Amino acid sequence: MDGLTSAQVSGAKTNHVPRRSSRSLGAIIRANVFTLFNLVIGVLWALVLIFGAWQDGLFGLVIVANALIGIVQELRAKRTLDRLAVINEAPVTVRRDGREQEIPPRQVVLGDLILLGPGDRLLVDGEVVESDGLEIDESLLTGEADPVHKLPGDQVLSGSFAVAGSGAFVATKVGTDAYAVRLAEEASRFHLARSELREGVANFIKYITWLVIPIGTLLIYSQLRNSADFGTAITGAVAGIVTMIPEGLVLMTSIAFAVGVVRLGRRSCLVQELPAIEGLARVDVLCLDKTGTLTAGGMDLGEVLPLSEGRPIHDALAALANVDHRPNATAKAIQSRYPAAADGWTAVDVVPFSSARKWSGADFGPHGVWLLGAPDVLLDATADGYERAAELASTGARVLALCRADSLASASVAPAAGTEKAADGTAEAVALVTLKQRIRPDAHETLRYFAKQGVTVKVISGDNPDAVAAIATGLEIPDGHRAIDARTLPADDPAKLAELLDTHTVFGRVTPQQKRAFVGALQSRGHTVAMTGDGVNDVLALKDADLGIAMGAGSPATKAVAQVVLLDDKFSSLPHVVGEGRRVLANIERVSNLFLTKTFYAIALSLLTGVLGLMFPFAPRHSTLVNALTIGIPAFVLALAPTLERAKPGFVPRVLRFAVPAGLLCAGAVFLAFWAAHSGTSTLIEDRTSATIALFLTTWWVLILITKPLTLGRVAMIGAMAGLFALALAIPFIRHFFALEPGDLSNDLTAVGISVVAAAGISVAVKVAGTLRP
């Protein structure tokens, strides 16, 4: 029982598990360089450099820019995740050389004697050698919610966690040999969880890839047939194909996610899964566990109110508070007044506290059996002190009953439900103990933020409903006074449960299994549910919620399963967490409108010119200029802009309802401007200049529509883009570089007139399409 010696530790196998809080450097480079789009654009770039002017190959720089920006942003996110993942790793308590010490999880070795207390997560497999009422929750491994009582000789597996009692086990499998090493890594591993945004972008890309092949072939054929200059034909075909590809859309999505991770990292918020950023934006119900979330960690011992004379109340409290060498928050609060047990008060049998049981107790031999726990669990409604406890709880205080019992025999194992009475209902109330909970100073402001943003708050606690209601009322939570005792809720009627959850806000005496059921019931009503928590009783609900948010000071088990961890333990960080998610998703949808409008006008123009056998209206350098001014530069600005709009489902249909009519009308305007100019005596360069003017003006108008609501900064950006295009037409060097010749005033004014009509048509079309439902 002294554990390993230092000499034994030095040669033992360590608990080395590769940290996967993000992709490796090699994987990041491969993911950003070796893409289908980079291959297609690279081939087209090579064709232009071989058969055309190098200025028409400027679009090839997109490959370099996309790869570099993507790699840099993801590396920043990787560093943030890796740094925060180390901070998030809870130390492991081991006994070596006969003394206890805390070490990082990676320094655990085979054969280590590991000590356990409530809330500790098991990172390696082992065999129990010491048990003092030790109960292990293996629900994350087996799906069974009831904790398992462990005795010496029993096996324990990584991925489970202690919920009650204390004990020790010897590590028998460490590192990659551990049973649930994959589960242990899951919380900090880079992976693409289900995401409507990513799926929508992927679907766009898939369909466009299939369209590029036949339309590109038709375009190449038409350009070769209508041009005596092979180089002009190739560059015209390349201009159409390149414009069809939304090469920046995937980049902007990745950048927005990565920047979101970095921004939240600066606020000590660890986002353990990148797609959790999207989940943040969709949340419309936030479930809060009162203790540790609305109230600050720790409690203060208030009054000790005797209910009977001649009982050793203070000695019993001191003994119960000090019976566990790894005390919980309640025991610590009592220890502040009773730092040590009185002489002769030695426990011969102990039942540790658990959230399911809601009481703890010990047999002190000649001094008898003493219990401490929730009055409404330990006492009958007719018992002395029951009504007094309810009155105290209604003031917001946490109230415990100190009881004397005949035996612990019937309470040696935690019951499945929290309604069982201790010791066959023979407990005698001796005193009431009040504990003062500390309201977080930032709770008021944070709750007001959620109310303003349309996020419904549900307070779900294991405490007395009256006490929870008092806290909720003090924090001005709507309907906070109408608390429901969860023990009265229907257990076999999910529809009725969902209805009650929709119409009520505060719930007390909620068991861990009920918290999980609450999340499922809310989700059945179409809600996107976020769950916050810090204790082991929150783990199952955190795991099932759309977004699990753990407090940094919470148990290792909660931090392991949550998608977001508030490392600084600040409740006030939650508005920033939700706001960041909304910013990312709303901006990506806005940017997607830009990129997909470009794709649809390129497809339409390619089909028109291919079928009618005309030259393509512009060269690659023209599309490079226009795309940079109306999509590329604005997209970077818009993707990182602040917004508070809550994300709504239906991302793909909404984007299509905007991009399809806008893209088709842009294509129509460009084609008409080019056709009108081409019918006269002007040169091909002059005709393409007129088409480029029409392309810029129509897509510039699309940018204005997408950028709304217009702020001073956005107006300045839009004006700057127009000014840069005017400079490109006015300055001879730039004009020559981009092959622009605005020499035919009649054609150019015609292009402007067509663009104005098209802009009006775009405004009407997207407004009408926006009112339609898929």
PDB file of N, CA, C and O in Angstrom, residues 253-308:
ATOM      1  N   THR A 253     -14.527  28.801 -44.482  1.00  0.00           N
ATOM      2  CA  THR A 253     -15.170  28.023 -43.421  1.00  0.00           C
ATOM      3  C   THR A 253     -14.142  27.584 -42.387  1.00  0.00           C
ATOM      4  O   THR A 253     -14.347  27.724 -41.176  1.00  0.00           O
ATOM      5  N   SER A 254     -13.008  27.047 -42.868  1.00  0.00           N
ATOM      6  CA  SER A 254     -11.964  26.591 -41.954  1.00  0.00           C
ATOM      7  C   SER A 254     -11.385  27.746 -41.150  1.00  0.00           C
ATOM      8  O   SER A 254     -11.129  27.621 -39.946  1.00  0.00           O
ATOM      9  N   ILE A 255     -11.177  28.874 -41.822  1.00  0.00           N
ATOM     10  CA  ILE A 255     -10.609  30.037 -41.139  1.00  0.00           C
ATOM     11  C   ILE A 255     -11.552  30.526 -40.051  1.00  0.00           C
ATOM     12  O   ILE A 255     -11.133  30.829 -38.925  1.00  0.00           O
ATOM     13  N   ALA A 256     -12.844  30.593 -40.370  1.00  0.00           N
ATOM     14  CA  ALA A 256     -13.806  31.091 -39.391  1.00  0.00           C
ATOM     15  C   ALA A 256     -13.841  30.192 -38.160  1.00  0.00           C
ATOM     16  O   ALA A 256     -13.867  30.672 -37.024  1.00  0.00           O
ATOM     17  N   PHE A 257     -13.829  28.873 -38.373  1.00  0.00           N
ATOM     18  CA  PHE A 257     -13.810  27.946 -37.244  1.00  0.00           C
ATOM     19  C   PHE A 257     -12.523  28.133 -36.427  1.00  0.00           C
ATOM     20  O   PHE A 257     -12.548  28.196 -35.192  1.00  0.00           O
ATOM     21  N   ALA A 258     -11.394  28.189 -37.136  1.00  0.00           N
ATOM     22  CA  ALA A 258     -10.105  28.282 -36.445  1.00  0.00           C
ATOM     23  C   ALA A 258      -9.980  29.587 -35.674  1.00  0.00           C
ATOM     24  O   ALA A 258      -9.504  29.609 -34.525  1.00  0.00           O
ATOM     25  N   VAL A 259     -10.406  30.690 -36.280  1.00  0.00           N
ATOM     26  CA  VAL A 259     -10.330  31.982 -35.592  1.00  0.00           C
ATOM     27  C   VAL A 259     -11.250  31.976 -34.370  1.00  0.00           C
ATOM     28  O   VAL A 259     -10.922  32.532 -33.319  1.00  0.00           O
ATOM     29  N   GLY A 260     -12.401  31.312 -34.504  1.00  0.00           N
ATOM     30  CA  GLY A 260     -13.298  31.191 -33.359  1.00  0.00           C
ATOM     31  C   GLY A 260     -12.634  30.470 -32.200  1.00  0.00           C
ATOM     32  O   GLY A 260     -12.759  30.875 -31.043  1.00  0.00           O
ATOM     33  N   VAL A 261     -11.923  29.392 -32.508  1.00  0.00           N
ATOM     34  CA  VAL A 261     -11.210  28.640 -31.470  1.00  0.00           C
ATOM     35  C   VAL A 261     -10.163  29.524 -30.790  1.00  0.00           C
ATOM     36  O   VAL A 261     -10.032  29.529 -29.565  1.00  0.00           O
ATOM     37  N   VAL A 262      -9.413  30.267 -31.593  1.00  0.00           N
ATOM     38  CA  VAL A 262      -8.355  31.118 -31.042  1.00  0.00           C
ATOM     39  C   VAL A 262      -8.952  32.234 -30.183  1.00  0.00           C
ATOM     40  O   VAL A 262      -8.461  32.534 -29.091  1.00  0.00           O
ATOM     41  N   ARG A 263     -10.019  32.848 -30.670  1.00  0.00           N
ATOM     42  CA  ARG A 263     -10.645  33.937 -29.906  1.00  0.00           C
ATOM     43  C   ARG A 263     -11.160  33.445 -28.562  1.00  0.00           C
ATOM     44  O   ARG A 263     -10.980  34.100 -27.531  1.00  0.00           O
ATOM     45  N   LEU A 264     -11.824  32.296 -28.570  1.00  0.00           N
ATOM     46  CA  LEU A 264     -12.328  31.758 -27.313  1.00  0.00           C
ATOM     47  C   LEU A 264     -11.179  31.301 -26.422  1.00  0.00           C
ATOM     48  O   LEU A 264     -11.264  31.377 -25.195  1.00  0.00           O
ATOM     49  N   GLY A 265     -10.102  30.821 -27.043  1.00  0.00           N
ATOM     50  CA  GLY A 265      -8.932  30.421 -26.264  1.00  0.00           C
ATOM     51  C   GLY A 265      -8.351  31.579 -25.482  1.00  0.00           C
ATOM     52  O   GLY A 265      -7.872  31.416 -24.360  1.00  0.00           O
ATOM     53  N   ARG A 266      -8.400  32.765 -26.064  1.00  0.00           N
ATOM     54  CA  ARG A 266      -7.898  33.947 -25.364  1.00  0.00           C
ATOM     55  C   ARG A 266      -8.742  34.282 -24.145  1.00  0.00           C
ATOM     56  O   ARG A 266      -8.299  34.999 -23.243  1.00  0.00           O
ATOM     57  N   ARG A 267      -9.975  33.791 -24.130  1.00  0.00           N
ATOM     58  CA  ARG A 267     -10.856  33.996 -22.982  1.00  0.00           C
ATOM     59  C   ARG A 267     -10.872  32.773 -22.068  1.00  0.00           C
ATOM     60  O   ARG A 267     -11.790  32.588 -21.276  1.00  0.00           O
ATOM     61  N   SER A 268      -9.854  31.910 -22.227  1.00  0.00           N
ATOM     62  CA  SER A 268      -9.713  30.701 -21.408  1.00  0.00           C
ATOM     63  C   SER A 268     -10.886  29.740 -21.601  1.00  0.00           C
ATOM     64  O   SER A 268     -11.305  29.068 -20.663  1.00  0.00           O
ATOM     65  N   CYS A 269     -11.426  29.724 -22.821  1.00  0.00           N
ATOM     66  CA  CYS A 269     -12.469  28.760 -23.166  1.00  0.00           C
ATOM     67  C   CYS A 269     -11.854  27.722 -24.101  1.00  0.00           C
ATOM     68  O   CYS A 269     -11.420  28.060 -25.204  1.00  0.00           O
ATOM     69  N   LEU A 270     -11.817  26.482 -23.653  1.00  0.00           N
ATOM     70  CA  LEU A 270     -11.254  25.409 -24.466  1.00  0.00           C
ATOM     71  C   LEU A 270     -12.364  24.776 -25.294  1.00  0.00           C
ATOM     72  O   LEU A 270     -13.283  24.158 -24.765  1.00  0.00           O
ATOM     73  N   VAL A 271     -12.285  24.951 -26.611  1.00  0.00           N
ATOM     74  CA  VAL A 271     -13.229  24.311 -27.534  1.00  0.00           C
ATOM     75  C   VAL A 271     -12.609  22.989 -27.966  1.00  0.00           C
ATOM     76  O   VAL A 271     -11.645  22.966 -28.731  1.00  0.00           O
ATOM     77  N   GLN A 272     -13.150  21.894 -27.453  1.00  0.00           N
ATOM     78  CA  GLN A 272     -12.502  20.604 -27.650  1.00  0.00           C
ATOM     79  C   GLN A 272     -12.882  19.951 -28.978  1.00  0.00           C
ATOM     80  O   GLN A 272     -12.275  18.964 -29.377  1.00  0.00           O
ATOM     81  N   GLU A 273     -13.906  20.475 -29.653  1.00  0.00           N
ATOM     82  CA  GLU A 273     -14.263  20.002 -30.981  1.00  0.00           C
ATOM     83  C   GLU A 273     -14.569  21.234 -31.824  1.00  0.00           C
ATOM     84  O   GLU A 273     -15.413  22.042 -31.467  1.00  0.00           O
ATOM     85  N   LEU A 274     -13.891  21.387 -32.969  1.00  0.00           N
ATOM     86  CA  LEU A 274     -14.078  22.583 -33.787  1.00  0.00           C
ATOM     87  C   LEU A 274     -15.535  22.806 -34.206  1.00  0.00           C
ATOM     88  O   LEU A 274     -16.026  23.923 -34.178  1.00  0.00           O
ATOM     89  N   PRO A 275     -16.264  21.756 -34.626  1.00  0.00           N
ATOM     90  CA  PRO A 275     -17.662  21.996 -35.009  1.00  0.00           C
ATOM     91  C   PRO A 275     -18.541  22.446 -33.846  1.00  0.00           C
ATOM     92  O   PRO A 275     -19.675  22.835 -34.061  1.00  0.00           O
ATOM     93  N   ALA A 276     -18.033  22.373 -32.615  1.00  0.00           N
ATOM     94  CA  ALA A 276     -18.802  22.890 -31.479  1.00  0.00           C
ATOM     95  C   ALA A 276     -19.066  24.386 -31.659  1.00  0.00           C
ATOM     96  O   ALA A 276     -20.047  24.913 -31.121  1.00  0.00           O
ATOM     97  N   ILE A 277     -18.213  25.054 -32.423  1.00  0.00           N
ATOM     98  CA  ILE A 277     -18.434  26.469 -32.728  1.00  0.00           C
ATOM     99  C   ILE A 277     -19.801  26.649 -33.374  1.00  0.00           C
ATOM    100  O   ILE A 277     -20.545  27.578 -33.069  1.00  0.00           O
ATOM    101  N   GLU A 278     -20.157  25.734 -34.288  1.00  0.00           N
ATOM    102  CA  GLU A 278     -21.464  25.820 -34.941  1.00  0.00           C
ATOM    103  C   GLU A 278     -22.586  25.553 -33.947  1.00  0.00           C
ATOM    104  O   GLU A 278     -23.621  26.213 -33.964  1.00  0.00           O
ATOM    105  N   GLY A 279     -22.380  24.576 -33.061  1.00  0.00           N
ATOM    106  CA  GLY A 279     -23.392  24.269 -32.058  1.00  0.00           C
ATOM    107  C   GLY A 279     -23.683  25.461 -31.160  1.00  0.00           C
ATOM    108  O   GLY A 279     -24.822  25.679 -30.733  1.00  0.00           O
ATOM    109  N   LEU A 280     -22.647  26.265 -30.893  1.00  0.00           N
ATOM    110  CA  LEU A 280     -22.826  27.454 -30.056  1.00  0.00           C
ATOM    111  C   LEU A 280     -23.862  28.397 -30.660  1.00  0.00           C
ATOM    112  O   LEU A 280     -24.640  29.027 -29.949  1.00  0.00           O
ATOM    113  N   ALA A 281     -23.855  28.485 -31.982  1.00  0.00           N
ATOM    114  CA  ALA A 281     -24.727  29.446 -32.643  1.00  0.00           C
ATOM    115  C   ALA A 281     -26.180  28.989 -32.665  1.00  0.00           C
ATOM    116  O   ALA A 281     -27.089  29.808 -32.760  1.00  0.00           O
ATOM    117  N   ARG A 282     -26.415  27.691 -32.586  1.00  0.00           N
ATOM    118  CA  ARG A 282     -27.765  27.157 -32.752  1.00  0.00           C
ATOM    119  C   ARG A 282     -28.508  26.995 -31.423  1.00  0.00           C
ATOM    120  O   ARG A 282     -29.693  26.677 -31.401  1.00  0.00           O
ATOM    121  N   VAL A 283     -27.820  27.186 -30.307  1.00  0.00           N
ATOM    122  CA  VAL A 283     -28.427  26.948 -28.993  1.00  0.00           C
ATOM    123  C   VAL A 283     -29.619  27.873 -28.767  1.00  0.00           C
ATOM    124  O   VAL A 283     -29.531  29.082 -28.968  1.00  0.00           O
ATOM    125  N   ASP A 284     -30.758  27.287 -28.351  1.00  0.00           N
ATOM    126  CA  ASP A 284     -31.900  28.104 -27.969  1.00  0.00           C
ATOM    127  C   ASP A 284     -32.407  27.773 -26.566  1.00  0.00           C
ATOM    128  O   ASP A 284     -33.277  28.458 -26.049  1.00  0.00           O
ATOM    129  N   VAL A 285     -31.857  26.696 -25.957  1.00  0.00           N
ATOM    130  CA  VAL A 285     -32.179  26.375 -24.567  1.00  0.00           C
ATOM    131  C   VAL A 285     -30.870  26.100 -23.835  1.00  0.00           C
ATOM    132  O   VAL A 285     -30.060  25.286 -24.291  1.00  0.00           O
ATOM    133  N   LEU A 286     -30.671  26.778 -22.713  1.00  0.00           N
ATOM    134  CA  LEU A 286     -29.469  26.584 -21.904  1.00  0.00           C
ATOM    135  C   LEU A 286     -29.885  26.028 -20.548  1.00  0.00           C
ATOM    136  O   LEU A 286     -30.619  26.681 -19.801  1.00  0.00           O
ATOM    137  N   CYS A 287     -29.441  24.803 -20.250  1.00  0.00           N
ATOM    138  CA  CYS A 287     -29.733  24.170 -18.971  1.00  0.00           C
ATOM    139  C   CYS A 287     -28.577  24.435 -18.012  1.00  0.00           C
ATOM    140  O   CYS A 287     -27.433  24.086 -18.310  1.00  0.00           O
ATOM    141  N   LEU A 288     -28.895  25.020 -16.880  1.00  0.00           N
ATOM    142  CA  LEU A 288     -27.879  25.382 -15.902  1.00  0.00           C
ATOM    143  C   LEU A 288     -28.039  24.535 -14.648  1.00  0.00           C
ATOM    144  O   LEU A 288     -29.156  24.379 -14.136  1.00  0.00           O
ATOM    145  N   ASP A 289     -26.935  24.005 -14.173  1.00  0.00           N
ATOM    146  CA  ASP A 289     -26.927  23.369 -12.863  1.00  0.00           C
ATOM    147  C   ASP A 289     -26.610  24.458 -11.842  1.00  0.00           C
ATOM    148  O   ASP A 289     -25.586  25.139 -11.961  1.00  0.00           O
ATOM    149  N   LYS A 290     -27.500  24.647 -10.865  1.00  0.00           N
ATOM    150  CA  LYS A 290     -27.335  25.776  -9.941  1.00  0.00           C
ATOM    151  C   LYS A 290     -25.981  25.770  -9.252  1.00  0.00           C
ATOM    152  O   LYS A 290     -25.242  26.754  -9.295  1.00  0.00           O
ATOM    153  N   THR A 291     -25.643  24.646  -8.623  1.00  0.00           N
ATOM    154  CA  THR A 291     -24.410  24.583  -7.852  1.00  0.00           C
ATOM    155  C   THR A 291     -23.202  24.600  -8.776  1.00  0.00           C
ATOM    156  O   THR A 291     -23.084  23.768  -9.665  1.00  0.00           O
ATOM    157  N   GLY A 292     -22.323  25.550  -8.573  1.00  0.00           N
ATOM    158  CA  GLY A 292     -21.116  25.638  -9.380  1.00  0.00           C
ATOM    159  C   GLY A 292     -21.284  26.437 -10.653  1.00  0.00           C
ATOM    160  O   GLY A 292     -20.308  26.755 -11.311  1.00  0.00           O
ATOM    161  N   THR A 293     -22.542  26.766 -11.012  1.00  0.00           N
ATOM    162  CA  THR A 293     -22.772  27.539 -12.229  1.00  0.00           C
ATOM    163  C   THR A 293     -23.366  28.892 -11.872  1.00  0.00           C
ATOM    164  O   THR A 293     -22.760  29.932 -12.100  1.00  0.00           O
ATOM    165  N   LEU A 294     -24.584  28.887 -11.300  1.00  0.00           N
ATOM    166  CA  LEU A 294     -25.164  30.140 -10.812  1.00  0.00           C
ATOM    167  C   LEU A 294     -24.533  30.541  -9.482  1.00  0.00           C
ATOM    168  O   LEU A 294     -24.408  31.723  -9.178  1.00  0.00           O
ATOM    169  N   THR A 295     -24.174  29.530  -8.714  1.00  0.00           N
ATOM    170  CA  THR A 295     -23.507  29.810  -7.448  1.00  0.00           C
ATOM    171  C   THR A 295     -22.022  29.509  -7.586  1.00  0.00           C
ATOM    172  O   THR A 295     -21.629  28.636  -8.343  1.00  0.00           O
ATOM    173  N   ALA A 296     -21.210  30.246  -6.853  1.00  0.00           N
ATOM    174  CA  ALA A 296     -19.762  30.062  -6.932  1.00  0.00           C
ATOM    175  C   ALA A 296     -19.365  28.780  -6.210  1.00  0.00           C
ATOM    176  O   ALA A 296     -20.097  28.254  -5.369  1.00  0.00           O
ATOM    177  N   GLY A 297     -18.198  28.291  -6.554  1.00  0.00           N
ATOM    178  CA  GLY A 297     -17.703  27.083  -5.913  1.00  0.00           C
ATOM    179  C   GLY A 297     -17.485  27.280  -4.422  1.00  0.00           C
ATOM    180  O   GLY A 297     -17.072  28.339  -3.970  1.00  0.00           O
ATOM    181  N   GLY A 298     -17.782  26.224  -3.673  1.00  0.00           N
ATOM    182  CA  GLY A 298     -17.606  26.297  -2.227  1.00  0.00           C
ATOM    183  C   GLY A 298     -18.811  26.889  -1.527  1.00  0.00           C
ATOM    184  O   GLY A 298     -19.657  27.553  -2.132  1.00  0.00           O
ATOM    185  N   MET A 299     -18.913  26.607  -0.230  1.00  0.00           N
ATOM    186  CA  MET A 299     -20.009  27.104   0.594  1.00  0.00           C
ATOM    187  C   MET A 299     -19.456  27.514   1.957  1.00  0.00           C
ATOM    188  O   MET A 299     -18.337  27.153   2.313  1.00  0.00           O
ATOM    189  N   ASP A 300     -20.282  28.244   2.683  1.00  0.00           N
ATOM    190  CA  ASP A 300     -19.929  28.639   4.045  1.00  0.00           C
ATOM    191  C   ASP A 300     -20.951  28.043   4.997  1.00  0.00           C
ATOM    192  O   ASP A 300     -22.160  28.051   4.718  1.00  0.00           O
ATOM    193  N   LEU A 301     -20.465  27.528   6.127  1.00  0.00           N
ATOM    194  CA  LEU A 301     -21.364  26.975   7.127  1.00  0.00           C
ATOM    195  C   LEU A 301     -22.109  28.110   7.817  1.00  0.00           C
ATOM    196  O   LEU A 301     -21.506  29.075   8.282  1.00  0.00           O
ATOM    197  N   GLY A 302     -23.440  27.980   7.837  1.00  0.00           N
ATOM    198  CA  GLY A 302     -24.259  29.009   8.471  1.00  0.00           C
ATOM    199  C   GLY A 302     -24.615  28.632   9.898  1.00  0.00           C
ATOM    200  O   GLY A 302     -23.754  28.572  10.770  1.00  0.00           O
ATOM    201  N   GLU A 303     -25.898  28.342  10.139  1.00  0.00           N
ATOM    202  CA  GLU A 303     -26.378  28.028  11.482  1.00  0.00           C
ATOM    203  C   GLU A 303     -26.445  26.517  11.705  1.00  0.00           C
ATOM    204  O   GLU A 303     -26.668  25.745  10.775  1.00  0.00           O
ATOM    205  N   VAL A 304     -26.261  26.110  12.953  1.00  0.00           N
ATOM    206  CA  VAL A 304     -26.524  24.742  13.395  1.00  0.00           C
ATOM    207  C   VAL A 304     -27.662  24.843  14.406  1.00  0.00           C
ATOM    208  O   VAL A 304     -27.486  25.378  15.508  1.00  0.00           O
ATOM    209  N   LEU A 305     -28.850  24.365  14.026  1.00  0.00           N
ATOM    210  CA  LEU A 305     -30.059  24.546  14.823  1.00  0.00           C
ATOM    211  C   LEU A 305     -30.457  23.229  15.476  1.00  0.00           C
ATOM    212  O   LEU A 305     -30.945  22.304  14.793  1.00  0.00           O
ATOM    213  N   PRO A 306     -30.264  23.093  16.812  1.00  0.00           N
ATOM    214  CA  PRO A 306     -30.614  21.833  17.494  1.00  0.00           C
ATOM    215  C   PRO A 306     -32.120  21.581  17.465  1.00  0.00           C
ATOM    216  O   PRO A 306     -32.929  22.505  17.555  1.00  0.00           O
ATOM    217  N   LEU A 307     -32.485  20.308  17.325  1.00  0.00           N
ATOM    218  CA  LEU A 307     -33.884  19.895  17.357  1.00  0.00           C
ATOM    219  C   LEU A 307     -34.192  19.052  18.592  1.00  0.00           C
ATOM    220  O   LEU A 307     -35.359  18.756  18.865  1.00  0.00           O
ATOM    221  N   SER A 308     -33.148  18.614  19.271  1.00  0.00           N
ATOM    222  CA  SER A 308     -33.350  17.837  20.496  1.00  0.00           C
ATOM    223  C   SER A 308     -32.223  18.153  21.475  1.00  0.00           C
ATOM    224  O   SER A 308     -31.126  18.528  21.068  1.00  0.00           O
TER     225      SER A 308
END
